[in-house]
Coordinates of C-alpha atoms and ligand atoms in Angstrom, one line a residue:
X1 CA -119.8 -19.8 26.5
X2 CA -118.3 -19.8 23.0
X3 CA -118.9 -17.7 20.5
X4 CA -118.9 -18.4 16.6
X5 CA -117.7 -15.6 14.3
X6 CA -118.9 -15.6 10.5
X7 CA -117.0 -14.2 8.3
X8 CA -119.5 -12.9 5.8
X9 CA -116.3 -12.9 2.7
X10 CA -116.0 -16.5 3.1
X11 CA -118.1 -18.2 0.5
X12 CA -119.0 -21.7 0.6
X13 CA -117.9 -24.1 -2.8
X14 CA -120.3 -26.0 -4.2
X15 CA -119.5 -29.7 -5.3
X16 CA -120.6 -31.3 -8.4
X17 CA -119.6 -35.0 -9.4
X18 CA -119.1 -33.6 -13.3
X19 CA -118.3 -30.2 -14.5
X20 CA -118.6 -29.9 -17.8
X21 CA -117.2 -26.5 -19.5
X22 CA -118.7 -25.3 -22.7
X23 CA -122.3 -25.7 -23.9
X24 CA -121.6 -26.6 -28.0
X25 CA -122.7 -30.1 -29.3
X26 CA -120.0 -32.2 -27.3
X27 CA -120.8 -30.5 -24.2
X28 CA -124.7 -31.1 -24.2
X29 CA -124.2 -34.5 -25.7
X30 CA -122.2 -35.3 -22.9
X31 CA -124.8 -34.0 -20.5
X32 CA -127.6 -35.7 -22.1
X33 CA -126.0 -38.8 -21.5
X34 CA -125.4 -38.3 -18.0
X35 CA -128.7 -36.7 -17.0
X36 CA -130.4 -40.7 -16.5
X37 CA -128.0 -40.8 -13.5
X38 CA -127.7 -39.5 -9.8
X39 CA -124.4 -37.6 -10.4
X40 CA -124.6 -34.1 -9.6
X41 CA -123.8 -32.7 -13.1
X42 CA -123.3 -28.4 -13.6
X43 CA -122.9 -27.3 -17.8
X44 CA -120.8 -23.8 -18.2
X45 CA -121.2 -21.7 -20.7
X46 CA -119.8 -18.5 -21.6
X47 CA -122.3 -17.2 -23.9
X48 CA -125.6 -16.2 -22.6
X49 CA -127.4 -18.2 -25.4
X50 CA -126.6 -21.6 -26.5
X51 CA -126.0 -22.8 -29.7
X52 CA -124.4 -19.5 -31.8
X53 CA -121.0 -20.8 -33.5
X54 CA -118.9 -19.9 -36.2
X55 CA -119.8 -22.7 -38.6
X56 CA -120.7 -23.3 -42.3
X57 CA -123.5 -25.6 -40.4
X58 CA -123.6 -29.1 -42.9
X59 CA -123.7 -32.9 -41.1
X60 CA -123.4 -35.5 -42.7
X61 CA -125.6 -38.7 -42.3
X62 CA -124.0 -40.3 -39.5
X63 CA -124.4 -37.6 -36.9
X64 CA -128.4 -38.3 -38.4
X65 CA -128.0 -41.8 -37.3
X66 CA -126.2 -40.6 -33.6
X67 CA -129.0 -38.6 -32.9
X68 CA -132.4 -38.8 -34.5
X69 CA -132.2 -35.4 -35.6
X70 CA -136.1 -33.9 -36.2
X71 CA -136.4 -32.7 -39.8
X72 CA -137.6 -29.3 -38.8
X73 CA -133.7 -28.8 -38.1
X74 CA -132.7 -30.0 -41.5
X75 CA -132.7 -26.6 -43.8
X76 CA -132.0 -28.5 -47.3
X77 CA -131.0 -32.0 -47.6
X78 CA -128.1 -31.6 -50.5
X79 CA -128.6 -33.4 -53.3
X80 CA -126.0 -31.6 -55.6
X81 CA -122.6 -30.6 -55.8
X82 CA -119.8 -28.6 -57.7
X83 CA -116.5 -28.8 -57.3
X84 CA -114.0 -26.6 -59.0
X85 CA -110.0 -26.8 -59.9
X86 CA -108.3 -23.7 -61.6
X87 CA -108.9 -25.9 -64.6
X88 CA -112.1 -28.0 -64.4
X89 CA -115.0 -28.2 -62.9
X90 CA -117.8 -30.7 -62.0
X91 CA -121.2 -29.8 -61.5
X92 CA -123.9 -32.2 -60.9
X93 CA -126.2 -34.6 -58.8
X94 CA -124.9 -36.5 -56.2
X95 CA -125.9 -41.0 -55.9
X96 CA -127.3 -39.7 -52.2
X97 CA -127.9 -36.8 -50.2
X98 CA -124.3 -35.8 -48.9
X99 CA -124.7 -32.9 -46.3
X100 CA -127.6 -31.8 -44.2
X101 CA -127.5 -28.2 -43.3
X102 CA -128.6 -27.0 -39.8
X103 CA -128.4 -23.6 -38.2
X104 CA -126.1 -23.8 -35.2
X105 CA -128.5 -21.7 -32.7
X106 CA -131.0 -23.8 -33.2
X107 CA -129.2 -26.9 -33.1
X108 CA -127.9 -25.9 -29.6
X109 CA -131.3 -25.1 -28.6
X110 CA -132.1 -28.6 -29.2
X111 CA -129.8 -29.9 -27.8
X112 CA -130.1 -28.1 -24.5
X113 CA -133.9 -28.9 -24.5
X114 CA -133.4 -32.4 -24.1
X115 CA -132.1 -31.4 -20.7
X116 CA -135.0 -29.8 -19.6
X117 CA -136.4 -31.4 -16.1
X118 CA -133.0 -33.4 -15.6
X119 CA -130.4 -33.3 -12.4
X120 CA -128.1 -31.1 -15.1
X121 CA -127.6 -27.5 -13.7
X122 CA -127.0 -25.2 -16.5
X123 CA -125.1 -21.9 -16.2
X124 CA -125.0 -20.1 -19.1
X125 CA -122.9 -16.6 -19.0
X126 CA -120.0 -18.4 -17.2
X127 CA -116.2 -17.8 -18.4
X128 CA -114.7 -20.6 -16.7
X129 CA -111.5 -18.3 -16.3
X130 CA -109.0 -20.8 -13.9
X131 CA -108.6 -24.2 -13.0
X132 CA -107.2 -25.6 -10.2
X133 CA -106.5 -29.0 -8.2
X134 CA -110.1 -29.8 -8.6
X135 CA -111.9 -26.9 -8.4
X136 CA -112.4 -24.2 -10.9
X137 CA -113.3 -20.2 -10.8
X138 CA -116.3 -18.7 -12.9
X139 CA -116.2 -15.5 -14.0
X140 CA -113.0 -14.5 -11.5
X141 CA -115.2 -14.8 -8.7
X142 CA -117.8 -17.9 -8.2
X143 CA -115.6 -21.6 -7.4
X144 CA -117.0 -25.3 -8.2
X145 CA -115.3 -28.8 -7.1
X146 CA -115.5 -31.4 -8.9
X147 CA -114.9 -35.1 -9.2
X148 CA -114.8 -34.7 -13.3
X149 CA -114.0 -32.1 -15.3
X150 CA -115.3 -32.5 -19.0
X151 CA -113.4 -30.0 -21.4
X152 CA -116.1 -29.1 -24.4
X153 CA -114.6 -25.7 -24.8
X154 CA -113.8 -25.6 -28.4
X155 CA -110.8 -25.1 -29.9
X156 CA -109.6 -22.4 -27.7
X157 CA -109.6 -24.5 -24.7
X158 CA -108.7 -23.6 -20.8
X159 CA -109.0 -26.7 -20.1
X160 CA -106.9 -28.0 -22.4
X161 CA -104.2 -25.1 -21.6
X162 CA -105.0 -26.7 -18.0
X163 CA -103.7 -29.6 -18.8
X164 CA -100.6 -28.2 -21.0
X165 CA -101.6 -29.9 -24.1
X166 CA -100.4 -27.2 -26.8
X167 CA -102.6 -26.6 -30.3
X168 CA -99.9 -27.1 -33.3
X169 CA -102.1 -28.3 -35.8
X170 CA -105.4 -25.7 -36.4
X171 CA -106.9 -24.2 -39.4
X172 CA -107.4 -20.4 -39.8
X173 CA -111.2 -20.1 -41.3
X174 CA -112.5 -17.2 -43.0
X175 CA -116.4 -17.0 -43.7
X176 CA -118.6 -14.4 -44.9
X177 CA -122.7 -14.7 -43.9
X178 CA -124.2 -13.6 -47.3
X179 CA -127.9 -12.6 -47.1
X180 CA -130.2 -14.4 -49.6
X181 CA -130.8 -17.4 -51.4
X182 CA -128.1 -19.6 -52.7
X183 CA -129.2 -23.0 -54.9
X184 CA -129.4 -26.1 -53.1
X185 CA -126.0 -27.6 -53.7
X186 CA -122.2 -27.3 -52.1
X187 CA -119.7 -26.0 -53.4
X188 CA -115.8 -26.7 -53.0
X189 CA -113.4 -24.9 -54.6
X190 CA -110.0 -26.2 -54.6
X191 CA -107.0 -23.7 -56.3
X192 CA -103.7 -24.0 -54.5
X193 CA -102.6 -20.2 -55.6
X194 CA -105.6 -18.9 -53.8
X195 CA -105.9 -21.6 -51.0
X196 CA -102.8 -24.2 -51.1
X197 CA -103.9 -27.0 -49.2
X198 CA -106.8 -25.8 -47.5
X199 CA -110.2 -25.2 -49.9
X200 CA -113.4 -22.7 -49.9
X201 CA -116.9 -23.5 -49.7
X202 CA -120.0 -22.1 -50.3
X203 CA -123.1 -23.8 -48.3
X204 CA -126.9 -22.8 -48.6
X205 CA -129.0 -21.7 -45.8
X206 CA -132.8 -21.1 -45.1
X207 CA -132.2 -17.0 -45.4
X208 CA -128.0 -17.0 -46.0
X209 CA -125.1 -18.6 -47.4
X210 CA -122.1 -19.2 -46.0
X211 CA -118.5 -18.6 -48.5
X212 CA -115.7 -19.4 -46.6
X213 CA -111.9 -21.0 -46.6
X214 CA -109.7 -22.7 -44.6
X215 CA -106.0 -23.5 -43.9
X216 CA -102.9 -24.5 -41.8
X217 CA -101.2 -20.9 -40.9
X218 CA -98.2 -23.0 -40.2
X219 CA -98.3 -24.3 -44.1
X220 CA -99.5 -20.9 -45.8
X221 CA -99.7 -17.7 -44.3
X222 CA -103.2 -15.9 -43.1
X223 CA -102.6 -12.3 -44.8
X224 CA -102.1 -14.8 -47.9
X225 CA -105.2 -16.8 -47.7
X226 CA -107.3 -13.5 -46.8
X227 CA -106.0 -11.5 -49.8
X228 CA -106.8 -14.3 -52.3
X229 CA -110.2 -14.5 -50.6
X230 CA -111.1 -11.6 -51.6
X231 CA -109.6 -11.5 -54.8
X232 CA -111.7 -15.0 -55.5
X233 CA -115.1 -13.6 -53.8
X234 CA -114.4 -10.4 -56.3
X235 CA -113.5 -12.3 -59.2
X236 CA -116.9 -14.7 -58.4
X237 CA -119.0 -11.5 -57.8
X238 CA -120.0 -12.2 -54.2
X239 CA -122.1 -9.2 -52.9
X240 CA -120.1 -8.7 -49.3
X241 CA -122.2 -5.5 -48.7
X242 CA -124.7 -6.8 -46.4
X243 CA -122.2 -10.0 -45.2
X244 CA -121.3 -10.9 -41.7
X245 CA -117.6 -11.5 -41.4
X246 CA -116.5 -13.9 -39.1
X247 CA -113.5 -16.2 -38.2
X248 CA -112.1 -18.6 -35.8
X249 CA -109.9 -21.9 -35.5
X250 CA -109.9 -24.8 -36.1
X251 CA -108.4 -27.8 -34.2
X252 CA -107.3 -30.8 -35.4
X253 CA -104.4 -31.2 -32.8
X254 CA -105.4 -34.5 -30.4
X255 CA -103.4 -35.7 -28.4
X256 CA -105.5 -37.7 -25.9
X257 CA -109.2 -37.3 -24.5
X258 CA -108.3 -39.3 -21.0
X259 CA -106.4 -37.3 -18.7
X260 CA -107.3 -39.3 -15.3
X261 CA -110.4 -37.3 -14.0
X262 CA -109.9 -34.7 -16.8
X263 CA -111.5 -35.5 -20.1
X264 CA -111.5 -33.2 -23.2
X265 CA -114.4 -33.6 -25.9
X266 CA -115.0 -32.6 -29.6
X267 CA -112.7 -29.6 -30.8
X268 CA -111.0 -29.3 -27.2
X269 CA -109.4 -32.5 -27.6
X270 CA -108.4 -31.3 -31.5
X271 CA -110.8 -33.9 -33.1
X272 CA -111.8 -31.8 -36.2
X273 CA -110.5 -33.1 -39.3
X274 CA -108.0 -31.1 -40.3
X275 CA -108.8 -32.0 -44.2
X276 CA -112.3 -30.8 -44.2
X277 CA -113.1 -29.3 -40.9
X278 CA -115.9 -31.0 -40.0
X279 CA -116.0 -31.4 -36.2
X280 CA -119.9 -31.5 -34.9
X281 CA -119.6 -35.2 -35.4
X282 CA -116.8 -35.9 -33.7
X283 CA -118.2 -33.8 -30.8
X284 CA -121.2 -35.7 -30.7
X285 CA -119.7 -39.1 -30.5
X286 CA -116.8 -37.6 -27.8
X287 CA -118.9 -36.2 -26.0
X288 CA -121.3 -39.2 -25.7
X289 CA -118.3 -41.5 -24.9
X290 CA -116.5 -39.6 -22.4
X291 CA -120.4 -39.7 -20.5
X292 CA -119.9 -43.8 -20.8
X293 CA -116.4 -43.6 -19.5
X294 CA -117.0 -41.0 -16.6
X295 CA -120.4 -43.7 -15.5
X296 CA -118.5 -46.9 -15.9
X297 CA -114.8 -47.2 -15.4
X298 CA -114.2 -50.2 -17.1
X299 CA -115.7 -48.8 -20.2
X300 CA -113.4 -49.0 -23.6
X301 CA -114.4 -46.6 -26.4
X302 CA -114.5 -48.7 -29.6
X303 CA -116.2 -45.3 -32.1
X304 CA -113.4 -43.2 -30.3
X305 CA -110.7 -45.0 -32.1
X306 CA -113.1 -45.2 -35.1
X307 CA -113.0 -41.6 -34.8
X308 CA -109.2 -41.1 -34.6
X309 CA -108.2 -43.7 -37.1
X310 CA -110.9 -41.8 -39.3
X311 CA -108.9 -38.1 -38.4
X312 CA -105.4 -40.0 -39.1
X313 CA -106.5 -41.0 -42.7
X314 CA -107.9 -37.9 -43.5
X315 CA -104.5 -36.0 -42.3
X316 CA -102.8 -38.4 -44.6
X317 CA -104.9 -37.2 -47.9
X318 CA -104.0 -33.8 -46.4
X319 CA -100.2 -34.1 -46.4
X320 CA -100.9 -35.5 -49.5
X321 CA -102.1 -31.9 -51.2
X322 CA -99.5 -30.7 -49.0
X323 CA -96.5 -32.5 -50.5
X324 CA -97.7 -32.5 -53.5
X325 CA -96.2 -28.4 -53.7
X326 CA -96.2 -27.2 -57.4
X327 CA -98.3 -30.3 -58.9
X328 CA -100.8 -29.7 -56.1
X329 CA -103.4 -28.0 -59.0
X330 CA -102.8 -31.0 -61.7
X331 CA -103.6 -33.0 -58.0
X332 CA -106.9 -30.9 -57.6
X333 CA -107.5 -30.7 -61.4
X334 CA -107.4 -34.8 -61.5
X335 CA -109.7 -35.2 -58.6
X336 CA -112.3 -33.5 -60.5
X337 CA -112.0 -35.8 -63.3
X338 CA -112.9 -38.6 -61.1
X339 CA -115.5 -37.0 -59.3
X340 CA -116.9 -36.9 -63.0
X341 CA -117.5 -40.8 -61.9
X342 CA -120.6 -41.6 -60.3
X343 CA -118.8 -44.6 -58.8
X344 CA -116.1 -42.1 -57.6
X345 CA -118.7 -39.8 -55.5
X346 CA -120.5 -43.0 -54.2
X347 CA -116.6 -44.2 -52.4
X348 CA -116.5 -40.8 -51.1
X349 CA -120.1 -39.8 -49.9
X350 CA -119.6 -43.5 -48.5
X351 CA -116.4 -42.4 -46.5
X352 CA -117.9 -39.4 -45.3
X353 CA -121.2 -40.7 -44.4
Ligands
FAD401 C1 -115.8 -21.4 -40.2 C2 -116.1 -22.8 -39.7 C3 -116.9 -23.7 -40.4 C4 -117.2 -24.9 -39.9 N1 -118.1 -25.7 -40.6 C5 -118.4 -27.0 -40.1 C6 -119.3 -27.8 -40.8 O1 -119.9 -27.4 -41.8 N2 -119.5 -29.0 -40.3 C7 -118.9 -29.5 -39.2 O2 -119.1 -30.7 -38.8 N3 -118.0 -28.7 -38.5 C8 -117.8 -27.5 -39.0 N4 -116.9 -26.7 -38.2 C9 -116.3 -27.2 -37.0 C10 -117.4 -27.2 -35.9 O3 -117.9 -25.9 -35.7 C11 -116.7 -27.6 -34.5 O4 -115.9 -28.7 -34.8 C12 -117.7 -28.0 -33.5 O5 -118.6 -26.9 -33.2 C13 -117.0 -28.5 -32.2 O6 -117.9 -28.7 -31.2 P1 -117.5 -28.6 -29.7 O7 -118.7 -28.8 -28.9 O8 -116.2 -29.4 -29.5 O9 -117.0 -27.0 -29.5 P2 -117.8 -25.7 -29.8 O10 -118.9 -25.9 -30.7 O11 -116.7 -24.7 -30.1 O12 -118.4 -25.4 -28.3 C14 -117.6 -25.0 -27.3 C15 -118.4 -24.2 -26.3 O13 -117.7 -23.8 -25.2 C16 -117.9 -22.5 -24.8 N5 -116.7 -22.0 -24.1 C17 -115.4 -21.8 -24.6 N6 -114.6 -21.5 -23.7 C18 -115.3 -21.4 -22.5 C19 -115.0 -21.1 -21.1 N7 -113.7 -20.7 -20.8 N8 -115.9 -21.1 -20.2 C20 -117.2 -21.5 -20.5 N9 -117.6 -21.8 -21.8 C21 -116.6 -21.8 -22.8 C22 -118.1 -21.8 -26.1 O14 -118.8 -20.6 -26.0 C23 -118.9 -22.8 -26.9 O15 -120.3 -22.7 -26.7 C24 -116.6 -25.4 -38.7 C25 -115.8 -24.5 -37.9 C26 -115.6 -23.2 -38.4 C27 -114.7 -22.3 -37.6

């Protein structure tokens, strides 16, 4: 006779053919594109909503075109601009609408909506906290296999630190959510005492605005960039009273998306531009490609190399404002001369777009 002792601590791993880690708009893209299949696919997320980010929350009209966004998520439309150098400024219409504002939550919400009824299994309050030889550990207790691992985890990624890929290139980003309305137009404010090679912003929303700045702590220290931030929100008469204050990097370090059954999307792979910041567009698209790859092997990426070719020129404008050191303002001070030029804006709302 034999007899079969369970052992009640042993706790059986569940397998999934993809595991993707982080629900933000490379992760769900990702999963949207794989839900048509028969992989077994499970989505991690930390938070225990989906969609909240720190973002200023503009796109620009080729994550439109990616993803048939419904209008109802489109705040304003911008039409308008001003852009300001210590010396000059330039306010006006722009040939086209330039940025669409969204609110993140809402956004995500979408997004994850779309997955509704699908093979996707969705976990949301799940640190992913280790990874190991195909398996990884949720919340330091509950392990997953997997055939694929997909890496959306932002730009504080363990999967990336998984695969030892340091972060040298990031930007530090200050933002303060002001209550209220703001007029429908962007602002950009570009002064290299208060901000050297990075800039500040100010970007409407349905019931807030968002006033923020950006740069390279490697190129201009934070406690420098955070005291003239509040010396230019003073000096602009920014009511902070009711403001939420947030921060967090921002990634612009890639050095690869294809690491053999490891793939890193969108800010995990450091495929933000490190000029501007913008990033949900470059999610988007990783995310979607790194679906194609994972479901045919053979695939080649043509709008990933779009995407880093488009990242490499706008790190070369930005070591431009870098080198450029002392002239850096007449730099700024020229650029809003040409923006002055209606030809000028519609090269650049062209490159952007
Ligand atoms: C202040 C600021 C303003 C910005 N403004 C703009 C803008 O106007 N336009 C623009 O295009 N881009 C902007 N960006 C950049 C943009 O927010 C990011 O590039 C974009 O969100 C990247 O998408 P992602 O899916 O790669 O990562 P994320 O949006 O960061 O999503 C990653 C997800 O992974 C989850 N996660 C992280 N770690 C784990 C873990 N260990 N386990 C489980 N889940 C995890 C996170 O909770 C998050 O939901 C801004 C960024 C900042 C900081």
């Amino acid at each position: 006779m034999h007899i079969t002792v369970i052992n009640k601590n042993i706790k059986i791993m569940k397998h999934y053919d993809v595991v993707i880690v982080g629900a933000g708009p490379a992760g769900l893209r990702c999963a949207e594109l794989i839900k048509e299949t028969s992989l077994s696919v499970l989505l991690l997320e930390k938070n225990p909503v989906i969609g909240p980010k720190v973002c200023a929350g503009g796109i620009t009209k080729k994550s439109l075109e990616l993803m048939d966004i419904p209008d109802q998520l489109i705040e304003y439309e911008i039409k308008a601009s001003m852009i300001r150098s210590p010396k000059y400024f330039h306010e006006g219409e722009l040939p086209e609408p330039a940025v669409f504002m969204i609110d993140r939550q809402q956004f995500g919400q979408w997004q994850a909506t779309k997955l509704k009824n699908s093979n996707i299994e969705i976990k949301t309050g799940s640190l992913v906290t280790d990874i190991q030889n195909n398996k990884l550990t949720v919340n330091r207790q509950e392990e997953f296999s997997f055939k694929y691992l997909v890496g959306a985890d932002g730009a504080n990624s363990i999967v990336r630190r998984y695969l030892k890929l340091p972060v040298k290139r990031k930007l530090v980003t200050l933002q303060y959510k002001i209550p209220g309305l703001y007029p429908e137009r962007v602002e950009l404010i570009l002064n290299s005492g208060f901000f050297q090679s990075g800039y500040a912003w100010v970007f409407p929303h349905k019931d807030y605005f968002s006033v923020g700045c950006g740069v390279d702590p490697g190129f201009f220290p934070v406690q420098k960039l955070k005291k003239g931030f509040e010396i230019w929100l003073k000096q602009n008469n920014f009511d902070l009273s009711k403001a939420k204050y947030e921060s967090f990097p921002i990634s612009y370090d890639c050095r690869g998306f294809a690491f053999g059954n490891i793939f890193l999307a969108g800010e995990a792979a450091g495929l933000a531009s490190g000029l501007t910041g913008e990033g949900i567009y470059q999610a988007l698209v990783s995310g979607e490609e790194i679906a194609r790859m994972i479901m045919d092997k053979d695939y080649v990426s043509i709008p990933m190399k779009k995407i880093i070719k488009y990242n490499k020129i706008q790190l070369r404008i930005l070591q431009l404002f870098r080198i450029a050191g002392p002239f850096r303002d007449m730099l700024y001070n020229l650029l809003i001369k040409l923006f002055r030029s209606w030809q000028f804006n519609k090269k650049i709302i062209k490159g952007y777009s």
